[in-house]
Each structure stands twice: as structure tokens, then as C-alpha cells.
mmCIF file of C-alpha atoms in Angstrom:
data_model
loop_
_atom_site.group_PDB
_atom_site.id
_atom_site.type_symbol
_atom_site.label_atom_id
_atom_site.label_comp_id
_atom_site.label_asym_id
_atom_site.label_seq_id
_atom_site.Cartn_x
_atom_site.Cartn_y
_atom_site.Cartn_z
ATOM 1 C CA UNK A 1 -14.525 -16.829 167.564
ATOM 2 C CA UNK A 2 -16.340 -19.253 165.059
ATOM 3 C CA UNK A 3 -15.364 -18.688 161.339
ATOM 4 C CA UNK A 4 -17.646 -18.792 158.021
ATOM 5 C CA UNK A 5 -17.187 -19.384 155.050
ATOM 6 C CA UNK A 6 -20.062 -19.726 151.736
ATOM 7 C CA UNK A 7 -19.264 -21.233 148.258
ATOM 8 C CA UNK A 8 -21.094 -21.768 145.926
ATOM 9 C CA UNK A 9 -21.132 -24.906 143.642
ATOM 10 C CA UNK A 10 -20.079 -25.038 139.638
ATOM 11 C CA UNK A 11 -20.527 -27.070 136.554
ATOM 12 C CA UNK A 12 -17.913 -28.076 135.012
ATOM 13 C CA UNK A 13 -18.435 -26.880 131.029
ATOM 14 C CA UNK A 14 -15.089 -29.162 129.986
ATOM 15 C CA UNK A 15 -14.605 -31.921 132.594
ATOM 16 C CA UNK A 16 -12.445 -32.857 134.678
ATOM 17 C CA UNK A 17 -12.856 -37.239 134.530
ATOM 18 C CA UNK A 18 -9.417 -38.979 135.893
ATOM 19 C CA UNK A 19 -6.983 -37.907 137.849
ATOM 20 C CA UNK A 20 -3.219 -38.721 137.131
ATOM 21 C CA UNK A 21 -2.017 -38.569 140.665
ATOM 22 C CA UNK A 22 -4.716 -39.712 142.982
ATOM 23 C CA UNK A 23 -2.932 -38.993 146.277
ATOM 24 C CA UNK A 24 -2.779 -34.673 145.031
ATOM 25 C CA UNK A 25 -6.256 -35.331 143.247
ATOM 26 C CA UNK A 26 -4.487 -34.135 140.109
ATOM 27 C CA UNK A 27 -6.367 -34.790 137.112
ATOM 28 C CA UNK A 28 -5.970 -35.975 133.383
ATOM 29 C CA UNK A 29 -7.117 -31.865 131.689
ATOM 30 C CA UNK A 30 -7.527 -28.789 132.504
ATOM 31 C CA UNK A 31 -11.185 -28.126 133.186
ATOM 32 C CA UNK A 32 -13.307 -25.225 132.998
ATOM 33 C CA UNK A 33 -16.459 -24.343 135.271
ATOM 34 C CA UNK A 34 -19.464 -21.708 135.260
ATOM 35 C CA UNK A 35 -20.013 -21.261 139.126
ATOM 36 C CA UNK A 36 -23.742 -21.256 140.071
ATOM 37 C CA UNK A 37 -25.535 -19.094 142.038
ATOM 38 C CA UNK A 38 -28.401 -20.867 143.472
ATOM 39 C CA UNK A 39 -26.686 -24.140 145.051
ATOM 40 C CA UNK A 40 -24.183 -23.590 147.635
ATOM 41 C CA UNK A 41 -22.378 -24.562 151.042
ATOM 42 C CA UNK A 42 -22.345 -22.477 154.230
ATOM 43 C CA UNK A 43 -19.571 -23.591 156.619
ATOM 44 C CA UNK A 44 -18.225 -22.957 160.019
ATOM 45 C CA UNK A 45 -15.488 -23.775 161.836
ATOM 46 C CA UNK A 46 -15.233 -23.948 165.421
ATOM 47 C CA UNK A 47 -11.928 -24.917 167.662
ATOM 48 C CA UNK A 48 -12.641 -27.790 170.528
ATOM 49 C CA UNK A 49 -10.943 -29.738 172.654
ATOM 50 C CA UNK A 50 -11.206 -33.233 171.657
ATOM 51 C CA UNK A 51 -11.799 -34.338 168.255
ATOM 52 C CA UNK A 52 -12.553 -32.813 164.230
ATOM 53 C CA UNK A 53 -16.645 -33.130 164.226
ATOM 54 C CA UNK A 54 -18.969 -32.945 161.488
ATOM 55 C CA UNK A 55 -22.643 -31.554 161.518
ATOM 56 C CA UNK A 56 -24.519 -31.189 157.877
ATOM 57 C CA UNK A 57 -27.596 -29.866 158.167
ATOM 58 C CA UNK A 58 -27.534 -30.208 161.927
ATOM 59 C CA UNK A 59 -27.198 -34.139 161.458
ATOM 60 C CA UNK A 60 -24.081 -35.628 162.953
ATOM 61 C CA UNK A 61 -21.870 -37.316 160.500
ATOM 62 C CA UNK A 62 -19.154 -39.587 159.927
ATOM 63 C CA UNK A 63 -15.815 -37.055 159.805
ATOM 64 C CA UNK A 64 -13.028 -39.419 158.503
ATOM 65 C CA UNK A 65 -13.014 -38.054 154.899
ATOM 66 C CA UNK A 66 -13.197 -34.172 156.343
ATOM 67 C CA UNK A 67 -10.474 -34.847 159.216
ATOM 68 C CA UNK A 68 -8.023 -36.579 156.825
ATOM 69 C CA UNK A 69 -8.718 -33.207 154.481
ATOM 70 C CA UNK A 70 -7.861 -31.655 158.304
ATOM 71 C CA UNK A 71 -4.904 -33.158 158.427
ATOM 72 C CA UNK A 72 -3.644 -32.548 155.097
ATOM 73 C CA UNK A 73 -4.300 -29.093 156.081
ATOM 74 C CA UNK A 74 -2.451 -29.284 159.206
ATOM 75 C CA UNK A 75 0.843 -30.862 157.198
ATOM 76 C CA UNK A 76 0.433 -27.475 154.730
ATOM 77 C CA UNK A 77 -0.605 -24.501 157.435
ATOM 78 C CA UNK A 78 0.846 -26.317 160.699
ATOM 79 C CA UNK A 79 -0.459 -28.472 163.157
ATOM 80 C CA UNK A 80 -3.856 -26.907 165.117
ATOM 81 C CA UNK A 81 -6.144 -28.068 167.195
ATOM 82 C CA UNK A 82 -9.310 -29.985 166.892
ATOM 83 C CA UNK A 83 -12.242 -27.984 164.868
ATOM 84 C CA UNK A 84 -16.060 -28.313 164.987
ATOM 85 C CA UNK A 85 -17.372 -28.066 161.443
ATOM 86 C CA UNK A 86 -20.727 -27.388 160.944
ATOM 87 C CA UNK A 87 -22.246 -27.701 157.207
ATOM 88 C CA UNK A 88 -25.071 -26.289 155.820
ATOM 89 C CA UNK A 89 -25.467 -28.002 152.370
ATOM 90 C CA UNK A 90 -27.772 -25.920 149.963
ATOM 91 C CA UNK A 91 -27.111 -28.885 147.410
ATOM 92 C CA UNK A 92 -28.350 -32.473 146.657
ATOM 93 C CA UNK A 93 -25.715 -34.778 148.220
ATOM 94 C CA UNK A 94 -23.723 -37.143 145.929
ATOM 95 C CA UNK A 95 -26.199 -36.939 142.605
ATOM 96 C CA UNK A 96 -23.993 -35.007 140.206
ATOM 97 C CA UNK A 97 -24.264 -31.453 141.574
ATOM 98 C CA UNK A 98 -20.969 -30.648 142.904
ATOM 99 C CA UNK A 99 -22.038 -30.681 146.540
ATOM 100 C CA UNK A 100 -18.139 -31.521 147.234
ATOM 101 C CA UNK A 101 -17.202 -29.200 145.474
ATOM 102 C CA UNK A 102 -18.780 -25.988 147.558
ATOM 103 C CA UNK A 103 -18.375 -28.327 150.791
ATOM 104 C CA UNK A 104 -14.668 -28.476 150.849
ATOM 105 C CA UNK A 105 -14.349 -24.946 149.206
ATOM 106 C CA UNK A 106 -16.322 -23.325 152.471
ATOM 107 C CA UNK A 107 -14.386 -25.805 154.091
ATOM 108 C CA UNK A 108 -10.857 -24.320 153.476
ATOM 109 C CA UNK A 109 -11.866 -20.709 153.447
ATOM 110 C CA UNK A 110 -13.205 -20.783 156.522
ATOM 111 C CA UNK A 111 -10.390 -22.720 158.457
ATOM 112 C CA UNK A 112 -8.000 -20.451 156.788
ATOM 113 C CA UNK A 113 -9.728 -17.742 158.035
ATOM 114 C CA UNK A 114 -10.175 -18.862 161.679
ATOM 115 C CA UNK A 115 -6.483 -19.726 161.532
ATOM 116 C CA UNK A 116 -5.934 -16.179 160.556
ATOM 117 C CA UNK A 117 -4.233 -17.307 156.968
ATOM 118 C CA UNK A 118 -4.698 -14.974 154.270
ATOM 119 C CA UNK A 119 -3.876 -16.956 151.613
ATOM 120 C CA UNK A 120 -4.547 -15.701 148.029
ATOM 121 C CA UNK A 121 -7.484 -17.610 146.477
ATOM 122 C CA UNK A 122 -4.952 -19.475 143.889
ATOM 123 C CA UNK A 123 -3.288 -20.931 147.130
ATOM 124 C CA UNK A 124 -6.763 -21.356 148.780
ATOM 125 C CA UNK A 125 -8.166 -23.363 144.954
ATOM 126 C CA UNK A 126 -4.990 -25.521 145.481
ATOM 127 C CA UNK A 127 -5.572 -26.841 148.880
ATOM 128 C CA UNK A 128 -9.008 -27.288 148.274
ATOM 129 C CA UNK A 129 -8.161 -29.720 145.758
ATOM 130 C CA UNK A 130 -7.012 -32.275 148.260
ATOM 131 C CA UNK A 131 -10.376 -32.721 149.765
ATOM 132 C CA UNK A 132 -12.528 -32.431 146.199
ATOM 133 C CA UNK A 133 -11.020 -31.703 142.555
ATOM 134 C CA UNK A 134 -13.993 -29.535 141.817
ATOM 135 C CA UNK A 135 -13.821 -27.488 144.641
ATOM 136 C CA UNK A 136 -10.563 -25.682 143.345
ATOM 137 C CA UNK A 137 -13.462 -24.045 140.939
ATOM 138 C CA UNK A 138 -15.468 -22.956 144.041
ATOM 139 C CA UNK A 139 -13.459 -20.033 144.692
ATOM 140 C CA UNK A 140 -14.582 -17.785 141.736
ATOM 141 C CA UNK A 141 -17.060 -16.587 140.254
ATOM 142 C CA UNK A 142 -18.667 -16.892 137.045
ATOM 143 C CA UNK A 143 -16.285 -18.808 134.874
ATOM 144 C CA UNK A 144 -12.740 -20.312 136.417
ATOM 145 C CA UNK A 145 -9.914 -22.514 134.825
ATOM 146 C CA UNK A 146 -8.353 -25.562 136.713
ATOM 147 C CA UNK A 147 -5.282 -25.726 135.315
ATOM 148 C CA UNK A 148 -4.290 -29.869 135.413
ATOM 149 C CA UNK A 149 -0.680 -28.991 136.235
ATOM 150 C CA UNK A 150 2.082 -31.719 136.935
ATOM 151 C CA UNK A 151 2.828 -31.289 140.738
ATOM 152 C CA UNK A 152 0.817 -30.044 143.777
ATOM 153 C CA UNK A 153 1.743 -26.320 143.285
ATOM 154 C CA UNK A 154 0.993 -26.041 139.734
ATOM 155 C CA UNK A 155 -2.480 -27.824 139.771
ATOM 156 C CA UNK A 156 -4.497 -24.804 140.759
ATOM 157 C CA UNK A 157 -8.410 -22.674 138.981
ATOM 158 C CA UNK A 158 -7.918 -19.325 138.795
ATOM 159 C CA UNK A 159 -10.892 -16.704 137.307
ATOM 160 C CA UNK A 160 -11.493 -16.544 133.516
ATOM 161 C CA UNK A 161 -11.767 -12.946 134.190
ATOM 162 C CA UNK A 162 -14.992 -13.325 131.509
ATOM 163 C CA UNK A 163 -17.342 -10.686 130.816
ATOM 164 C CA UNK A 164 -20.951 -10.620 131.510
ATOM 165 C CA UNK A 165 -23.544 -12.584 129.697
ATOM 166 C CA UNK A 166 -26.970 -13.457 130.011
ATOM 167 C CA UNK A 167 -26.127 -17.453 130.565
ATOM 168 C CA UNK A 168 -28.325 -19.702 132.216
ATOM 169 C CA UNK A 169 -28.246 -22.846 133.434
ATOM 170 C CA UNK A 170 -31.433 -24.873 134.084
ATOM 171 C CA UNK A 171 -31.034 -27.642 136.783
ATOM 172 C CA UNK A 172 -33.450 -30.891 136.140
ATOM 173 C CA UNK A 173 -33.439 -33.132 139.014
ATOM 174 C CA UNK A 174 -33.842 -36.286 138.112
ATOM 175 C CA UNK A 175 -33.086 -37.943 141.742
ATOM 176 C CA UNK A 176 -31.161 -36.303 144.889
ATOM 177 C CA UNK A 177 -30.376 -40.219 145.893
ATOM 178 C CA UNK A 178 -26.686 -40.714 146.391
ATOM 179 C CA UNK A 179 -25.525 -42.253 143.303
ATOM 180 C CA UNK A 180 -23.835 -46.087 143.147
ATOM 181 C CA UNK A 181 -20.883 -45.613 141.799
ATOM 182 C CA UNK A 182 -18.949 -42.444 143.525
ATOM 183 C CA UNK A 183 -16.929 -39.856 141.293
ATOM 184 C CA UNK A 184 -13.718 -41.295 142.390
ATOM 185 C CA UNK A 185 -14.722 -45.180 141.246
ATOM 186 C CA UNK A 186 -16.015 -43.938 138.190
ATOM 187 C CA UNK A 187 -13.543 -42.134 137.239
ATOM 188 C CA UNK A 188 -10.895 -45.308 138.492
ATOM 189 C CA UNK A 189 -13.200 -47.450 135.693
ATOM 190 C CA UNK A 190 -13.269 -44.768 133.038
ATOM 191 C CA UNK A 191 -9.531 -44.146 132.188
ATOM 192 C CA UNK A 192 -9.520 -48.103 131.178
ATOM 193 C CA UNK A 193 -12.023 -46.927 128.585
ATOM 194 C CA UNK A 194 -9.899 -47.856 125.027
ATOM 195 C CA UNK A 195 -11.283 -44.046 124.115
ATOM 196 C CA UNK A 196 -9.989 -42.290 127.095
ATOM 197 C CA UNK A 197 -6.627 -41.128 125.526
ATOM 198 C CA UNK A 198 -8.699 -39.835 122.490
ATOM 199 C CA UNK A 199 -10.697 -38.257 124.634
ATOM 200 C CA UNK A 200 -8.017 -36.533 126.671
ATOM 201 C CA UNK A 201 -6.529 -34.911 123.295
ATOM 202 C CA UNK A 202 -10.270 -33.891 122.046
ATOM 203 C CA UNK A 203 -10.726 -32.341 125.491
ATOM 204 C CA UNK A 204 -7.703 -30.422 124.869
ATOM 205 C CA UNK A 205 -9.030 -29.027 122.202
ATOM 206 C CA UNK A 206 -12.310 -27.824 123.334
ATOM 207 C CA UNK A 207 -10.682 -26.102 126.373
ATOM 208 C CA UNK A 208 -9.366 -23.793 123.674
ATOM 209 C CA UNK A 209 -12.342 -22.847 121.907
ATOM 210 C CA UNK A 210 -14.394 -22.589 125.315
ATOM 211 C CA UNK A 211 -12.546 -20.061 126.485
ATOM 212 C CA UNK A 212 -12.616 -18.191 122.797
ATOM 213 C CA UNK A 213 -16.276 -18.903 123.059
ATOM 214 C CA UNK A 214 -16.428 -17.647 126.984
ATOM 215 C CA UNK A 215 -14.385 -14.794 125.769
ATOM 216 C CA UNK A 216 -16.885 -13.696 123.061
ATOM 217 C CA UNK A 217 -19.759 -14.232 125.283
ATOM 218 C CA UNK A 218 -21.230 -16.925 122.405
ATOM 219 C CA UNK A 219 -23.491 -18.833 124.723
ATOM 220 C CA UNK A 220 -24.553 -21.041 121.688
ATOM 221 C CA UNK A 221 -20.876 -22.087 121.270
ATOM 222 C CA UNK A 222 -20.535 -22.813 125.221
ATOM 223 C CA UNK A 223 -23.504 -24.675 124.935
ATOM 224 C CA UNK A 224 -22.156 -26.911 122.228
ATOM 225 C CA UNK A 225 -19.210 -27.856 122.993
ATOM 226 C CA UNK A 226 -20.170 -28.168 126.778
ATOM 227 C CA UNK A 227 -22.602 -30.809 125.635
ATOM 228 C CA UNK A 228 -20.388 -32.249 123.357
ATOM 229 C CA UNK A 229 -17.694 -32.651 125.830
ATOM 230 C CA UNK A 230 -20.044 -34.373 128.800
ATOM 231 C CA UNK A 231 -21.334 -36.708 126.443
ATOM 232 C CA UNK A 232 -18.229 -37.968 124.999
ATOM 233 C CA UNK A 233 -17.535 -38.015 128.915
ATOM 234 C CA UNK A 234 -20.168 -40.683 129.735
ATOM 235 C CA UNK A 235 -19.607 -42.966 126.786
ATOM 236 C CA UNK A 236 -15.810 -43.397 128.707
ATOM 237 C CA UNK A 237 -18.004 -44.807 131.290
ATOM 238 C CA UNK A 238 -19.982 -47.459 128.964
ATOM 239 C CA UNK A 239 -17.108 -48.575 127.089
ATOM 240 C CA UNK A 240 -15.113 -48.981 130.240
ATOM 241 C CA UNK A 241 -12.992 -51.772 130.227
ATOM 242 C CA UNK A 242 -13.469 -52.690 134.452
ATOM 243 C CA UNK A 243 -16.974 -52.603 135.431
ATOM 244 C CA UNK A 244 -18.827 -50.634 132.479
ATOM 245 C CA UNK A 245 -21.325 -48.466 133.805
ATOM 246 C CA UNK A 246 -24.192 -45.499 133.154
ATOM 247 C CA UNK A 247 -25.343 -42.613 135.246
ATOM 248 C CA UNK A 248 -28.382 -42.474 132.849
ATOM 249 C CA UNK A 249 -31.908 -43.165 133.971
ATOM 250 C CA UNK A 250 -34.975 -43.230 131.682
ATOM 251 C CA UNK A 251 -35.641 -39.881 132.487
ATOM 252 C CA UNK A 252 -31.763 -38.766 131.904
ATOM 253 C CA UNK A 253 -32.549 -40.221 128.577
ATOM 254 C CA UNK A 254 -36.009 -38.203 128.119
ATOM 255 C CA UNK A 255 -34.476 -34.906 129.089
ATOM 256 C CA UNK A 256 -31.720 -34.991 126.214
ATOM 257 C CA UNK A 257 -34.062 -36.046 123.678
ATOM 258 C CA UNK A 258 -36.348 -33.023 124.636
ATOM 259 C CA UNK A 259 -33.230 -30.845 124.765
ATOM 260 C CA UNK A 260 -32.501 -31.483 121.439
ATOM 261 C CA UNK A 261 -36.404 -31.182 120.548
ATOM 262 C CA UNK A 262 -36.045 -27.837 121.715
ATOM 263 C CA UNK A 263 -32.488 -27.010 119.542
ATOM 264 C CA UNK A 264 -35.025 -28.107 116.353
ATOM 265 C CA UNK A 265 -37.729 -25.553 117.739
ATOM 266 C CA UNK A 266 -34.653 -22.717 116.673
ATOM 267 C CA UNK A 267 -34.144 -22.582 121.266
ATOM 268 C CA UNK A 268 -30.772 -22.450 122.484
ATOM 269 C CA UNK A 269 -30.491 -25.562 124.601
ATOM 270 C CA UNK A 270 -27.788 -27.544 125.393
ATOM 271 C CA UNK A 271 -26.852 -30.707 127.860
ATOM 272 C CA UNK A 272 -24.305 -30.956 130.167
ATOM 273 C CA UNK A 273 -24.198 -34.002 133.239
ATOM 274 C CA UNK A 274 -21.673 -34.372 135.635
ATOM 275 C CA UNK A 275 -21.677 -37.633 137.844
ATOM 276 C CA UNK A 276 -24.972 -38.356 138.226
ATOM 277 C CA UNK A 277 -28.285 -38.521 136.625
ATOM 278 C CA UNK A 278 -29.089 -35.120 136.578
ATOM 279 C CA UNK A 279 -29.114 -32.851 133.243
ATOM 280 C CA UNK A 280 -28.514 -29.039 133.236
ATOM 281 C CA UNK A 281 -29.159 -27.011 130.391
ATOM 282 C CA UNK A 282 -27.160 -24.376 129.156
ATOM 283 C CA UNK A 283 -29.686 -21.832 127.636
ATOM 284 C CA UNK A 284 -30.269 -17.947 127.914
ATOM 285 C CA UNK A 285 -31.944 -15.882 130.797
ATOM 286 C CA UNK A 286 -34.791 -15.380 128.567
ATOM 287 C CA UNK A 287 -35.385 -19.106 126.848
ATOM 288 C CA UNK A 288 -35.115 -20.266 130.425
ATOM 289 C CA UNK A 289 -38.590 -20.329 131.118
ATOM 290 C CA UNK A 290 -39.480 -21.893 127.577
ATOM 291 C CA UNK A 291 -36.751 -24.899 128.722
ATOM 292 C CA UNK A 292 -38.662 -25.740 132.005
ATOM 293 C CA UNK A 293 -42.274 -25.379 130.356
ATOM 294 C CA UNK A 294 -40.979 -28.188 128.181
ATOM 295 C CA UNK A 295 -39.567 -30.372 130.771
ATOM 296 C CA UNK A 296 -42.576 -29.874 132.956
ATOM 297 C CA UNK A 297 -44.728 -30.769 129.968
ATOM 298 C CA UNK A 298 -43.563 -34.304 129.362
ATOM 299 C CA UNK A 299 -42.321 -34.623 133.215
ATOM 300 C CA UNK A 300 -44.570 -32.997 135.130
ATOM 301 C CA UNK A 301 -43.231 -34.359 139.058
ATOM 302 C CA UNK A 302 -39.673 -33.311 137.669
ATOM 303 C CA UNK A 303 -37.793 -30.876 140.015
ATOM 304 C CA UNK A 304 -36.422 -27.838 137.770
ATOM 305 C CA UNK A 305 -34.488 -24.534 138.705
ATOM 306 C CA UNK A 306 -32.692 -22.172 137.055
ATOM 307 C CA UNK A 307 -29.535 -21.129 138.364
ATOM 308 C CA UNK A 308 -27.432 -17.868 136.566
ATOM 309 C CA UNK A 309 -23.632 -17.252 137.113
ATOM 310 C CA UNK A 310 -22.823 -17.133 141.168
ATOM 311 C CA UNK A 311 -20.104 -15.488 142.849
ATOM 312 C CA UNK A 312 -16.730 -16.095 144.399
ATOM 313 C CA UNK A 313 -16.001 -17.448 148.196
ATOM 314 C CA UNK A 314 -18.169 -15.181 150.896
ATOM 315 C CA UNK A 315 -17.166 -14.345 154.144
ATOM 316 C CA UNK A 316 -18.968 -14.242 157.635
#
């Protein structure tokens, strides 16, 4: 029998931006995600007899990155036979909204699942991280830790185990294109940025007071140092040493200026950007709808949402 799998996708609040070990995808800090309940991947997993195949969205597509996660799987659970996976992908592909991140979450749950494996989610987080770094975050939800660890068993997210809160996040699309540079090259050019070690130690720092912040439920606080931290993120990327480069677009651009527009209006608003063009908001349930009426106003064919804390991984 076919096994399914849903995750949904997160947003990293302190960022994960290098890895230290590229081969175990372990990265430079500790990182901490809200998971979001409006984007997500739906995956199953089907055993054939001939070859690992990928469907998204009922489009065939080129397996080679999902059957070398496969086979990383297959050194870790045992060798099994070919699997059918078929994706559907409730998230803009490759523009800075975690679509890895629930793809290879779904991913693992569900082959662990047909392969009758039932693996705790801290084992399940770790795996995941092969095939996507974000995806470790996938497997809780509301707000998860990735802990950077030094080795393959000790780079593992875990739950924040943080109480409720009335947090939102509010998604502006700038573009759903695949971006130019991938998450992997930018991160490659970043770490030659002559900032990135000061930006590893402030990092370190803000971890700490996010999760005092996540702990008090102080969405202002979240919001500030989120945006903090993702900015400081994407100047690594301009003052790159190898191939300088920008996610921005005009409109990137337009949306933080009204976002901080808004923080002079007395509205809680903060920016956060992962890789890609598009900005999310970190706001409340009830400014949510004041944030869009402003985008909309000075962006009217913008795409907006607003996405609140999701859950964990979701069995079929």
C-alpha cells in the first residue's frame, strides 16, 4: 500500500546561511523556524519495479536530486526497492519559500512510514537534513530549533515546545520564478563575505533572545530581531567576496520601506526574506489585514496571504 505523508513549510526567524560540512548539510548556527500553516507538501510513496520516479504536481520530473536523497536513505534504513514519489507542492518552487523544505520533510515521513520505520521525529528532522537543511524544521509545529551540531547525529530541530500566540505572518509574493542563484550557491558565495564570522557570533546571540522572546510570547521582539537577523543575512550576500549578489527586486525594496512605514504608523510589522525575493511580515492576527491593505495600496497586482503557525508532519 501507497504511503503519505504532509508537511508543511517554515520560515526561518534566525537563519540558517552556510553550512560547515556540505556533504551532512550541516550548517554554520543553530536556526530557529515558525512553521506555516498555509504552504505545504503532500507526498506519496509508492514501491515499483524499475527505477525512483518523480511526479510534482502530476508533471514528470527530473529525480537525480530525490534518488540520491533515496539512496542516502537506503545507506541509513537499508537497501529497498525502487519508489514512485508523487509530489503535490502547495508552495512556489525555488523563490524563497521553503518549498524544499516541506518537499523532503513529506518526503522522509512518508518513506519511513511505507518502510514501516517508526522513527522518532528527532531521527526523522535528522535525515531530512540530507536532502534540504530546512526541512529538519518541517517536522514541528509552530516554533522548532535546528540545533547546528558537529556530526551527523547531533545536527538535528526539535519543538520549542512554545506557547500560543496570536503571530502572523503575511506572505508578499513578489515572483514564484525560480530564482538565479540557488540556496546552496549563495550560500557557497556568502561565507567569503569579510562579515560572515561577525555575523555567525551576532547570530549566536539573537538565537538566545528569540527563544526568550518566543518564550514570552513578545511578537514585537520576534519581529525585531527576525528582521534584524535576515537583513544582516543578505548584506553577506552583497559584500561577498566571489560573485556578489542580491535577491532584491524593486519591489523587495518597496515592501521594506512600506514595512517600516507601517512600524512609524505605531503597527507591528516586521521583515524577514529567505532566498529569494519575497518578503514576509511578522505582524499580529489582528494588524494582518491593515499590513496587506498597505501593500495592496502601493502594489496593487502584488500576491499577499497570510499564513498563522501550522502544524507538525501529517499522516495518510
Amino acid at each position: 500500500m501507497p504511503s503519505t505523508a504532509t508537511a508543511h513549510t517554515n520560515i526561518a526567524l534566525i537563519k540558517y546561511w552556510g553550512k560547515k560540512n556540505t556533504r551532512l548539510n550541516l550548517p554554520t548556527t543553530s536556526s530557529i523556524s515558525l512553521t506555516l500553516d498555509q504552504f505545504y507538501t503532500k507526498t506519496t510513496v509508492t514501491p515499483n519495479s524499475q527505477a525512483d520516479q518523480l511526479f510534482i504536481n502530476g508533471n514528470a520530473t527530473d529525480a537525480t536530486r530525490v534518488h540520491n536523497f533515496l539512496n542516502n536513505l537506503r545507506q541509513y534504513l537499508g537497501d529497498f526497492e525502487p519508489l514512485t514519489v508523487t509530489s503535490n507542492n502547495h508552495v512556489p518552487t525555488s523563490a524563497g519559500l521553503a518549498s524544499s523544505a516541506s518537499a523532503f520533510a513529506a518526503l522522509t515521513a512518508a518513506t519511513a512510514r511505507e518502510l514501516n520505520f517508526n522513527l522518532p521525529l528527532t531521527t526523522l528532522s535528522r535525515l531530512a537534513r540530507r536532502g534540504s537543511g530546512s526541512a529538519s524544521r518541517s517536522f514541528y509545529g509552530h516554533f522548532a530549533i535546528w540545533h547546528e551540531g558537529i556530526d551527523d547525529t547531533s545536527s538535528f530541530a526539535e519543538s520549542l515546545n512554545a506557547p500560543a500566540m496570536p503571530i502572523a505572518l503575511v506572505v508578499a509574493e513578489v515572483s514564484d520564478a525560480a530564482k538565479k542563484v540557488g540556496s546552496t550557491e549563495g550560500m557557497r558565495r556568502a561565507v567569503t563575505s569579510p562579515d560572515y564570522q561577525d555575523w555567525l557570533r551576532e547570530s549566536a546571540k539573537q538565537l538566545v533572545d528569540m527563544k526568550q522572546a518566543i518564550q514570552h510570547s513578545d511578537i514585537e521582539k520576534i519581529g525585531a530581531i527576525a528582521e534584524k537577523n535576515a537583513l544582516s543575512m543578505h548584506a553577506l550576500n552583497l559584500t561577498a567576496r566571489q560573485k556578489p549578489f542580491t535577491y532584491f527586486t524593486c519591489d523587495t525594496q518597496r515592501i521594506l520601506s512600506i514595512v517600516s512605514d507601517l512600524r512609524h504608523q505605531g503597527i507591528l510589522a516586521f521583515a524577514t526574506l529567505d532566498a529569494g525575493p519575497n518578503v514576509k511580515i511578522i505582524t499580529t492576527l489582528d494588524s494582518a489585514k491593515l499590513v496587506e491593505a498597505a501593500l495592496l495600496s502601493e502594489l496593487p497586482a502584488l500576491h499577499v496571504q497570510t499564513a498563522t503557525s501550522g502544524s507538525g508532519i501529517i499522516y495518510d
